[in-house]
Amino acid sequence: MPCEVVDLEAIPGEITRLVFRRSPGKSGHYHAGQFVYLRIPLLSHTQWHPFSISSSPIEYEDTFTVHVKCIGNWTKSLYAVAIQAREERKMPLIFVDGFYGKMSDDFQHYPALVFVAGGIGATPIISIVGKILDCMRNNDPNMEFTQVYFHWTSREIGIFHEFEPLLDAIEQYDPDHVKFKVRLCFTGDQHLGGVDIPNGITLKPMDDTSMVPTRPFFQSSRSVPRQMMLFFVTFTCSFWCLFFIRYNYPILGELRINQNMWPMQRVVEVLIMIAGAAVGWAVVFTEPTPRSMSRLEKSRLMPTLGSFGPQETMANVDRSSDYSHSLSFDGQEVQFNHPVSRSRLNVKELFNEVVKEQSHNFAVNITGIGTWVSGPMGLIHAVETEASNFAGIFDVHYEEFEM
């Protein structure tokens, strides 16, 4: 059954925002950084495309949001459909499958967190940052002393505007920048752009689907790894058992001389299928609970952060002078609530700054600094290369996205 769509909107920068209703119960719960697959019959009856969830699972209890950047024909067609849906006041049918993946929930174990995002790759990180903010506002003891560095670079200025509510909430919660430090880097051209149908895209007639029943999204009560293990083990065991029971027909005889035994042959084959399924379920139920890997042993080989620079706090470090609240587009000054730089993100300066500011934080010597990067492969390589220069202090997690 199609999922209930709360909002479908095309925003500047060729980005489509989709908001879906989800079950408020356990079956509708997801983790920050997960993704879903979408299928839109108006565009294709067979294609499923994965997209990261950009909303916080805590702040929005009965909805989740996906942002889609126009890259290929399918995503461009989706952008055009969003424009068409707004003009015709109709909503296409959308099927959802999820929730899948997880960038990591280990951020609760780090006293300092670094998030680096490139373009639309910020969507899973936005979800994680939103969850961290919600945890801090709810006085989560695991986040009491956590400090967050969020650096985001993009060629599209519209995406910064799209997530201004989260940036405003961070500023309101931490106006002195003791807990959060946010840096935005704009590397695009000097044109704001508008909302137009992409070139080469032909609109299809949109049927009235108002009478088609939809439902809030919910997922199976079993985790995806358990489901995959179940399918794999069931198929493998059943295949080999069936192979051996049919090889030379041990019940019917090599030349099938015992034809009157064919019911027994069929019964054994059915029992093998059931046994294979039982083995699969046994494997799933015995799946160990994953645990976070301790870095205590690694910390003994790490130099202390104090050797990298003087003690500084996030509040004592001034923002770079090339960050401004206004940018010039088409000869007009456009104001922003948050400082934006027209320069590229300097990963080396970012890591040096973080290490200096965390030199007083001895807990970092045990846990390291949790680092999440999401964006194009060039950005991921830059982060991994610079992180390798700090003797394992930065514990890097990444997810690849195109800008």
Phi, psi and omega in degrees: 000140180298153179275148178288122181263121180275322183207141174222112189221134172267127183242158181304146183096013181054052177237134180252130177257126177237128178242124183245148172280141176228159179294134179285351181277190182297326182291345178255007182278144175222167180256148177302132179096358179280172180224167179228161172258139179240140173227127181239106183304331179298331180265318180195139180276348186240339187277130172245132182235135181272140177216141181285148175276131185255354182265160178277134180290345181269315185292320182250103189279335184234014176219164169216152188239142176233134175246131186238125178268138178289112179235308179248187183296321183295314181291327175292321178294323177297319177299317178294322178296322179297319177294315180297319181297322179291319181290320183267355181056046175234163181231125178288158175282133180228129177257140185236138175229129181174192358267147184234158173068177175186117178300313173162145171256010184287357183297339179289347182263358182251136176282343178223136183232136177240125177241124179238124184231147177236117176059226181291348176296352178287345188302311177293327179289322176302319179298317180292315180298320177298320178293319178299316178300316179297320178297319180294318180293334177268012177058044176295123182297335180288343183247014187298320184247017182282138175241138188239132173245119182239110179244127188227124178243140183206150175272347182249119181286336182296331182290330174295318178297323183299324183255020177299327177303320178291317179297321177295320180295323177295316180296322180291321180287322186227071183294337181268002177058041176276322182262323185238140168230116183248130176233129179246130180238120180256123183240016182271194181275186186262025179244132180290325182078167181228199179248100181226154177293128181301151179297142177083004181256127179254128180285142176257151176300134181257121180285157176282111183254016184296335181267355179280126181292137175234168181216156173297147183286141171213156183242168178299149180290346180265145180290156181297316178302321179293321178296316180296319178297320179299311181298317183294311182295317179300313181295315183296311181297315181295321181297311183290322178294318179294325179297314183289327180286338179262347181288115182061009175047073182299336180274314181280345183097156185300324179256017180055046181280340180259063184296335180289352179267009184299326176299322178297321178301315180293320180297317179296320180296319178295319179296326178295319177298318179294319180296321178297319177296321179296320178296319179299315179297322180297319179295319181296317183290337179266010179297125180290150177286125181293144178235154177288136181284130180284142178251019183298318180293319180296328184295336179292336179268354184272140171288154177288149184291339182299338181282353183266344181170174181289162179286130177215152175252164181298326183286337184274348183267125181284150175289151181299146185291342181272011174264133185222155178273000180221142177230153182262124177230123179053037179081002180245142178275125179249127184270145178232148178285343185230146182299134179233137178252146176265024180245163177286154178290126178261101185293323180297313178296323178300311183292321177299319180296315181296316181297320179295317183290333181263010182296336179272350187268096185289340178296334180295330180296338180265313186266336189081183179251116179292126184233122179242129178231135180220123182161200180294158184300328178299319178293320179298316179298319180298317180294314181296321180296313180291324180296327181292345180276000184243032170053042175079013180291321181268119179264102193268131169238144183214161173214132186273135175219153170273148180294000000 
